[in-house]
Amino acid sequence: MATLEILEFPDPRLRTVASPVGSVTDATRSLIDDMLETMYAAPGIGLAATQVDVHERLLVMDLSDDQSAPMVFINPEIEVLDPELGEYDEGCLSVPGFYETVNRPRRIRVSAQDRNGEHFTDELEGLAAICLQHEIDHLDGKLFVDYLSPLKRTRIRKKLEKTQRRRA
Ligand code: QAP
Ligand code: CO
């Protein structure tokens, strides 16, 4: 296993729209394991392949306190079950240090494949529903900062560019 480099806003590679995973192979499972290790090391609760510069439709999440409940979604598709929006203070490993309120549908149904390529569907609410929508946005080249005002987004971009310059 290995930890992978996480792309940070405003890296243009985060705007890539990911392609469907054709077949789930040992290479896919190896990528999933590296993504889980990367997410746990951060630590974070969700990571999409886009964030590690792999432009395939897969993501991992673990909402447990003790890294005991890894979830894998390959080629996820969602359907909104309840149009009512919930507010959540979202963060992102690609936007380190910033948390802002975003509104998203509270209840969704997801259809996806697991690490063995088996199809499943699940109904999610609460943080799981929010996090999954945030991660699927990454696969579509979107970031939570896109939901903020241009002023807030620019402020975040400038601060991150400054830390990135200092690091380089
Ligand atoms: C996405 O985000 C998410 O700023 C997952 O300095 C988060 O794991 C969806 C993290 C909240 C819904 C609600 C962020 C770690 C982790 C940071 C994460 C940071 C270190 C974010
Ligand atoms: Co994110």
PDB file of C-alpha atoms and ligand atoms in Angstrom:
ATOM      1  CA  MET A   1       0.000   0.000   0.000  1.00  0.00           C
ATOM      2  CA  ALA A   2       1.029   3.598  -0.475  1.00  0.00           C
ATOM      3  CA  THR A   3      -0.197   7.062   0.359  1.00  0.00           C
ATOM      4  CA  LEU A   4      -0.901   9.205  -2.685  1.00  0.00           C
ATOM      5  CA  GLU A   5      -0.427  12.937  -3.250  1.00  0.00           C
ATOM      6  CA  ILE A   6      -3.678  14.888  -2.897  1.00  0.00           C
ATOM      7  CA  LEU A   7      -4.279  17.664  -5.458  1.00  0.00           C
ATOM      8  CA  GLU A   8      -5.225  21.024  -3.935  1.00  0.00           C
ATOM      9  CA  PHE A   9      -7.527  23.800  -5.148  1.00  0.00           C
ATOM     10  CA  PRO A  10      -7.096  25.578  -7.575  1.00  0.00           C
ATOM     11  CA  ASP A  11      -5.186  22.782  -9.378  1.00  0.00           C
ATOM     12  CA  PRO A  12      -6.883  22.537 -12.818  1.00  0.00           C
ATOM     13  CA  ARG A  13      -6.655  18.715 -12.743  1.00  0.00           C
ATOM     14  CA  LEU A  14      -9.432  18.810 -10.100  1.00  0.00           C
ATOM     15  CA  ARG A  15     -11.720  20.032 -12.921  1.00  0.00           C
ATOM     16  CA  THR A  16     -11.364  16.804 -14.943  1.00  0.00           C
ATOM     17  CA  VAL A  17     -14.574  14.828 -15.472  1.00  0.00           C
ATOM     18  CA  ALA A  18     -13.811  11.189 -14.598  1.00  0.00           C
ATOM     19  CA  SER A  19     -14.565   8.261 -16.941  1.00  0.00           C
ATOM     20  CA  PRO A  20     -16.540   5.176 -15.890  1.00  0.00           C
ATOM     21  CA  VAL A  21     -14.577   2.221 -14.522  1.00  0.00           C
ATOM     22  CA  GLY A  22     -14.826  -0.488 -17.192  1.00  0.00           C
ATOM     23  CA  SER A  23     -14.097  -3.582 -15.177  1.00  0.00           C
ATOM     24  CA  VAL A  24     -13.096  -3.899 -11.553  1.00  0.00           C
ATOM     25  CA  THR A  25      -9.654  -5.519 -11.503  1.00  0.00           C
ATOM     26  CA  ASP A  26      -6.797  -6.119  -9.061  1.00  0.00           C
ATOM     27  CA  ALA A  27      -5.413  -2.737 -10.189  1.00  0.00           C
ATOM     28  CA  THR A  28      -8.727  -1.098  -9.177  1.00  0.00           C
ATOM     29  CA  ARG A  29      -8.594  -2.800  -5.775  1.00  0.00           C
ATOM     30  CA  SER A  30      -4.981  -1.714  -5.299  1.00  0.00           C
ATOM     31  CA  LEU A  31      -5.965   1.905  -6.080  1.00  0.00           C
ATOM     32  CA  ILE A  32      -8.877   1.627  -3.592  1.00  0.00           C
ATOM     33  CA  ASP A  33      -6.499   0.384  -0.867  1.00  0.00           C
ATOM     34  CA  ASP A  34      -4.086   3.262  -1.547  1.00  0.00           C
ATOM     35  CA  MET A  35      -6.962   5.756  -1.485  1.00  0.00           C
ATOM     36  CA  LEU A  36      -8.196   4.388   1.860  1.00  0.00           C
ATOM     37  CA  GLU A  37      -4.677   4.597   3.287  1.00  0.00           C
ATOM     38  CA  THR A  38      -4.341   8.173   1.976  1.00  0.00           C
ATOM     39  CA  MET A  39      -7.729   9.181   3.430  1.00  0.00           C
ATOM     40  CA  TYR A  40      -6.974   7.607   6.831  1.00  0.00           C
ATOM     41  CA  ALA A  41      -3.513   9.219   6.986  1.00  0.00           C
ATOM     42  CA  ALA A  42      -4.920  12.707   6.309  1.00  0.00           C
ATOM     43  CA  PRO A  43      -7.258  12.010   8.233  1.00  0.00           C
ATOM     44  CA  GLY A  44     -10.459  12.459   6.255  1.00  0.00           C
ATOM     45  CA  ILE A  45     -13.895  10.895   5.842  1.00  0.00           C
ATOM     46  CA  GLY A  46     -14.090  10.836   2.035  1.00  0.00           C
ATOM     47  CA  LEU A  47     -11.759  10.795  -0.966  1.00  0.00           C
ATOM     48  CA  ALA A  48     -12.537  10.664  -4.684  1.00  0.00           C
ATOM     49  CA  ALA A  49     -10.080   9.293  -7.281  1.00  0.00           C
ATOM     50  CA  THR A  50      -9.977  12.740  -8.949  1.00  0.00           C
ATOM     51  CA  GLN A  51      -8.262  14.107  -5.823  1.00  0.00           C
ATOM     52  CA  VAL A  52      -5.315  11.729  -6.350  1.00  0.00           C
ATOM     53  CA  ASP A  53      -5.173  12.585 -10.092  1.00  0.00           C
ATOM     54  CA  VAL A  54      -6.852   9.347 -11.251  1.00  0.00           C
ATOM     55  CA  HIS A  55      -9.781  10.252 -13.475  1.00  0.00           C
ATOM     56  CA  GLU A  56     -11.984   7.194 -12.977  1.00  0.00           C
ATOM     57  CA  ARG A  57     -15.389   7.098 -11.310  1.00  0.00           C
ATOM     58  CA  LEU A  58     -14.646   5.688  -7.881  1.00  0.00           C
ATOM     59  CA  LEU A  59     -14.517   7.019  -4.331  1.00  0.00           C
ATOM     60  CA  VAL A  60     -14.023   5.881  -0.760  1.00  0.00           C
ATOM     61  CA  MET A  61     -15.583   7.035   2.516  1.00  0.00           C
ATOM     62  CA  ASP A  62     -15.387   6.047   6.189  1.00  0.00           C
ATOM     63  CA  LEU A  63     -17.610   7.901   8.640  1.00  0.00           C
ATOM     64  CA  SER A  64     -16.652   5.825  11.707  1.00  0.00           C
ATOM     65  CA  ASP A  65     -14.541   7.191  14.577  1.00  0.00           C
ATOM     66  CA  ASP A  66     -12.034   4.349  14.359  1.00  0.00           C
ATOM     67  CA  GLN A  67     -11.475   3.685  10.639  1.00  0.00           C
ATOM     68  CA  SER A  68     -13.545   0.519  10.958  1.00  0.00           C
ATOM     69  CA  ALA A  69     -16.175   1.112   8.250  1.00  0.00           C
ATOM     70  CA  PRO A  70     -14.593   1.657   4.829  1.00  0.00           C
ATOM     71  CA  MET A  71     -17.137   2.205   2.039  1.00  0.00           C
ATOM     72  CA  VAL A  72     -16.299   1.923  -1.657  1.00  0.00           C
ATOM     73  CA  PHE A  73     -18.434   3.249  -4.510  1.00  0.00           C
ATOM     74  CA  ILE A  74     -17.479   2.455  -8.109  1.00  0.00           C
ATOM     75  CA  ASN A  75     -19.483   4.131 -10.936  1.00  0.00           C
ATOM     76  CA  PRO A  76     -21.934   5.647  -8.404  1.00  0.00           C
ATOM     77  CA  GLU A  77     -25.264   7.107  -9.591  1.00  0.00           C
ATOM     78  CA  ILE A  78     -27.614   8.939  -7.267  1.00  0.00           C
ATOM     79  CA  GLU A  79     -31.287   9.710  -7.195  1.00  0.00           C
ATOM     80  CA  VAL A  80     -32.699  12.336  -4.840  1.00  0.00           C
ATOM     81  CA  LEU A  81     -35.362  10.784  -2.564  1.00  0.00           C
ATOM     82  CA  ASP A  82     -36.343  13.941  -0.707  1.00  0.00           C
ATOM     83  CA  PRO A  83     -35.799  17.361  -2.299  1.00  0.00           C
ATOM     84  CA  GLU A  84     -35.517  18.957   1.132  1.00  0.00           C
ATOM     85  CA  LEU A  85     -32.056  20.472   1.552  1.00  0.00           C
ATOM     86  CA  GLY A  86     -29.899  20.069   4.638  1.00  0.00           C
ATOM     87  CA  GLU A  87     -27.132  22.435   5.717  1.00  0.00           C
ATOM     88  CA  TYR A  88     -23.700  21.094   6.509  1.00  0.00           C
ATOM     89  CA  ASP A  89     -20.320  22.690   7.232  1.00  0.00           C
ATOM     90  CA  GLU A  90     -18.231  20.935   4.590  1.00  0.00           C
ATOM     91  CA  GLY A  91     -14.488  20.605   4.319  1.00  0.00           C
ATOM     92  CA  CYS A  92     -12.303  18.913   1.715  1.00  0.00           C
ATOM     93  CA  LEU A  93      -8.843  17.379   1.670  1.00  0.00           C
ATOM     94  CA  SER A  94      -8.257  19.382  -1.532  1.00  0.00           C
ATOM     95  CA  VAL A  95      -9.189  22.645   0.239  1.00  0.00           C
ATOM     96  CA  PRO A  96      -7.248  22.211   3.502  1.00  0.00           C
ATOM     97  CA  GLY A  97      -8.108  24.454   6.416  1.00  0.00           C
ATOM     98  CA  PHE A  98     -11.442  25.773   5.109  1.00  0.00           C
ATOM     99  CA  TYR A  99     -14.965  24.786   6.161  1.00  0.00           C
ATOM    100  CA  GLU A 100     -18.091  26.434   4.770  1.00  0.00           C
ATOM    101  CA  THR A 101     -21.837  25.757   4.841  1.00  0.00           C
ATOM    102  CA  VAL A 102     -23.288  23.978   1.794  1.00  0.00           C
ATOM    103  CA  ASN A 103     -26.927  22.909   1.190  1.00  0.00           C
ATOM    104  CA  ARG A 104     -27.668  19.553  -0.423  1.00  0.00           C
ATOM    105  CA  PRO A 105     -30.576  17.079  -0.593  1.00  0.00           C
ATOM    106  CA  ARG A 106     -30.860  15.174   2.692  1.00  0.00           C
ATOM    107  CA  ARG A 107     -31.920  11.755   1.373  1.00  0.00           C
ATOM    108  CA  ILE A 108     -30.574   9.933  -1.665  1.00  0.00           C
ATOM    109  CA  ARG A 109     -30.526   6.485  -3.217  1.00  0.00           C
ATOM    110  CA  VAL A 110     -27.184   5.358  -4.633  1.00  0.00           C
ATOM    111  CA  SER A 111     -26.505   2.592  -7.143  1.00  0.00           C
ATOM    112  CA  ALA A 112     -22.866   1.577  -7.507  1.00  0.00           C
ATOM    113  CA  GLN A 113     -20.448  -1.348  -7.681  1.00  0.00           C
ATOM    114  CA  ASP A 114     -18.385  -2.631  -4.769  1.00  0.00           C
ATOM    115  CA  ARG A 115     -14.713  -3.691  -4.754  1.00  0.00           C
ATOM    116  CA  ASN A 116     -15.693  -7.033  -6.287  1.00  0.00           C
ATOM    117  CA  GLY A 117     -17.602  -5.365  -9.117  1.00  0.00           C
ATOM    118  CA  GLU A 118     -20.953  -6.437  -7.623  1.00  0.00           C
ATOM    119  CA  HIS A 119     -23.828  -3.986  -8.129  1.00  0.00           C
ATOM    120  CA  PHE A 120     -25.675  -2.688  -5.049  1.00  0.00           C
ATOM    121  CA  THR A 121     -28.072   0.064  -4.103  1.00  0.00           C
ATOM    122  CA  ASP A 122     -28.397   1.829  -0.768  1.00  0.00           C
ATOM    123  CA  GLU A 123     -30.428   4.654   0.737  1.00  0.00           C
ATOM    124  CA  LEU A 124     -28.412   7.260   2.603  1.00  0.00           C
ATOM    125  CA  GLU A 125     -29.207  10.225   4.833  1.00  0.00           C
ATOM    126  CA  GLY A 126     -27.322  12.485   7.213  1.00  0.00           C
ATOM    127  CA  LEU A 127     -23.565  12.866   6.821  1.00  0.00           C
ATOM    128  CA  ALA A 128     -23.328   9.798   4.539  1.00  0.00           C
ATOM    129  CA  ALA A 129     -25.693  11.401   2.006  1.00  0.00           C
ATOM    130  CA  ILE A 130     -23.852  14.741   2.160  1.00  0.00           C
ATOM    131  CA  CYS A 131     -20.405  13.181   1.904  1.00  0.00           C
ATOM    132  CA  LEU A 132     -21.350  10.942  -1.027  1.00  0.00           C
ATOM    133  CA  GLN A 133     -22.734  13.920  -2.993  1.00  0.00           C
ATOM    134  CA  HIS A 134     -19.554  15.911  -2.211  1.00  0.00           C
ATOM    135  CA  GLU A 135     -17.381  13.034  -3.494  1.00  0.00           C
ATOM    136  CA  ILE A 136     -19.463  12.477  -6.653  1.00  0.00           C
ATOM    137  CA  ASP A 137     -19.056  16.202  -7.360  1.00  0.00           C
ATOM    138  CA  HIS A 138     -15.276  15.590  -7.467  1.00  0.00           C
ATOM    139  CA  LEU A 139     -15.809  12.930 -10.172  1.00  0.00           C
ATOM    140  CA  ASP A 140     -17.661  15.610 -12.167  1.00  0.00           C
ATOM    141  CA  GLY A 141     -14.841  18.140 -11.675  1.00  0.00           C
ATOM    142  CA  LYS A 142     -16.743  20.123  -9.039  1.00  0.00           C
ATOM    143  CA  LEU A 143     -15.645  21.370  -5.611  1.00  0.00           C
ATOM    144  CA  PHE A 144     -17.649  22.562  -2.604  1.00  0.00           C
ATOM    145  CA  VAL A 145     -16.162  26.048  -3.055  1.00  0.00           C
ATOM    146  CA  ASP A 146     -18.169  26.287  -6.315  1.00  0.00           C
ATOM    147  CA  TYR A 147     -21.316  26.663  -4.149  1.00  0.00           C
ATOM    148  CA  LEU A 148     -19.882  29.678  -2.297  1.00  0.00           C
ATOM    149  CA  SER A 149     -19.959  33.329  -3.338  1.00  0.00           C
ATOM    150  CA  PRO A 150     -17.242  34.369  -5.831  1.00  0.00           C
ATOM    151  CA  LEU A 151     -15.790  36.571  -3.090  1.00  0.00           C
ATOM    152  CA  LYS A 152     -15.394  33.703  -0.624  1.00  0.00           C
ATOM    153  CA  ARG A 153     -14.045  31.385  -3.332  1.00  0.00           C
ATOM    154  CA  THR A 154     -11.434  33.941  -4.416  1.00  0.00           C
ATOM    155  CA  ARG A 155     -10.386  34.554  -0.815  1.00  0.00           C
ATOM    156  CA  ILE A 156      -9.870  30.810  -0.278  1.00  0.00           C
ATOM    157  CA  ARG A 157      -8.001  30.461  -3.592  1.00  0.00           C
ATOM    158  CA  LYS A 158      -5.612  33.316  -2.769  1.00  0.00           C
ATOM    159  CA  LYS A 159      -4.833  31.929   0.699  1.00  0.00           C
ATOM    160  CA  LEU A 160      -4.180  28.428  -0.658  1.00  0.00           C
ATOM    161  CA  GLU A 161      -2.017  29.763  -3.517  1.00  0.00           C
ATOM    162  CA  LYS A 162       0.046  31.610  -0.943  1.00  0.00           C
ATOM    163  CA  THR A 163       0.667  28.480   1.174  1.00  0.00           C
ATOM    164  CA  GLN A 164       1.377  26.485  -1.976  1.00  0.00           C
ATOM    165  CA  ARG A 165       3.995  29.088  -3.064  1.00  0.00           C
ATOM    166  CA  ARG A 166       5.607  29.028   0.371  1.00  0.00           C
ATOM    167  CA  ARG A 167       5.802  25.237   0.219  1.00  0.00           C
ATOM    168  CA  ALA A 168       7.329  25.159  -3.289  1.00  0.00           C
TER     169      ALA A 168
HETATM  170  C1  QAP B   1     -15.784  15.563   2.476  1.00  0.00           C
HETATM  171  O1  QAP B   1     -13.740  15.821   3.589  1.00  0.00           O
HETATM  172  C2  QAP B   1     -16.808  16.115   3.436  1.00  0.00           C
HETATM  173  O2  QAP B   1      -9.617  21.135   5.816  1.00  0.00           O
HETATM  174  C3  QAP B   1     -14.630  14.845   3.094  1.00  0.00           C
HETATM  175  O3  QAP B   1      -7.294  20.605   7.061  1.00  0.00           O
HETATM  176  C4  QAP B   1     -16.439  16.782   4.601  1.00  0.00           C
HETATM  177  O4  QAP B   1     -12.507  14.321   4.664  1.00  0.00           O
HETATM  178  C5  QAP B   1     -18.115  15.991   3.145  1.00  0.00           C
HETATM  179  C6  QAP B   1      -9.902  17.508   6.037  1.00  0.00           C
HETATM  180  C7  QAP B   1     -17.394  17.277   5.457  1.00  0.00           C
HETATM  181  C8  QAP B   1     -19.081  16.472   3.990  1.00  0.00           C
HETATM  182  C9  QAP B   1     -18.720  17.107   5.162  1.00  0.00           C
HETATM  183  C10 QAP B   1     -10.189  18.818   5.749  1.00  0.00           C
HETATM  184  C11 QAP B   1      -8.707  17.228   6.686  1.00  0.00           C
HETATM  185  C12 QAP B   1     -10.790  16.418   5.657  1.00  0.00           C
HETATM  186  C13 QAP B   1      -9.324  19.836   6.109  1.00  0.00           C
HETATM  187  C14 QAP B   1     -12.708  15.485   4.388  1.00  0.00           C
HETATM  188  C15 QAP B   1      -8.118  19.558   6.750  1.00  0.00           C
HETATM  189  C16 QAP B   1      -7.824  18.245   7.039  1.00  0.00           C
HETATM  190  C17 QAP B   1     -11.869  16.594   4.851  1.00  0.00           C
HETATM  191 CO    CO B   2     -13.563  16.934  -1.221  1.00  0.00          CO
END
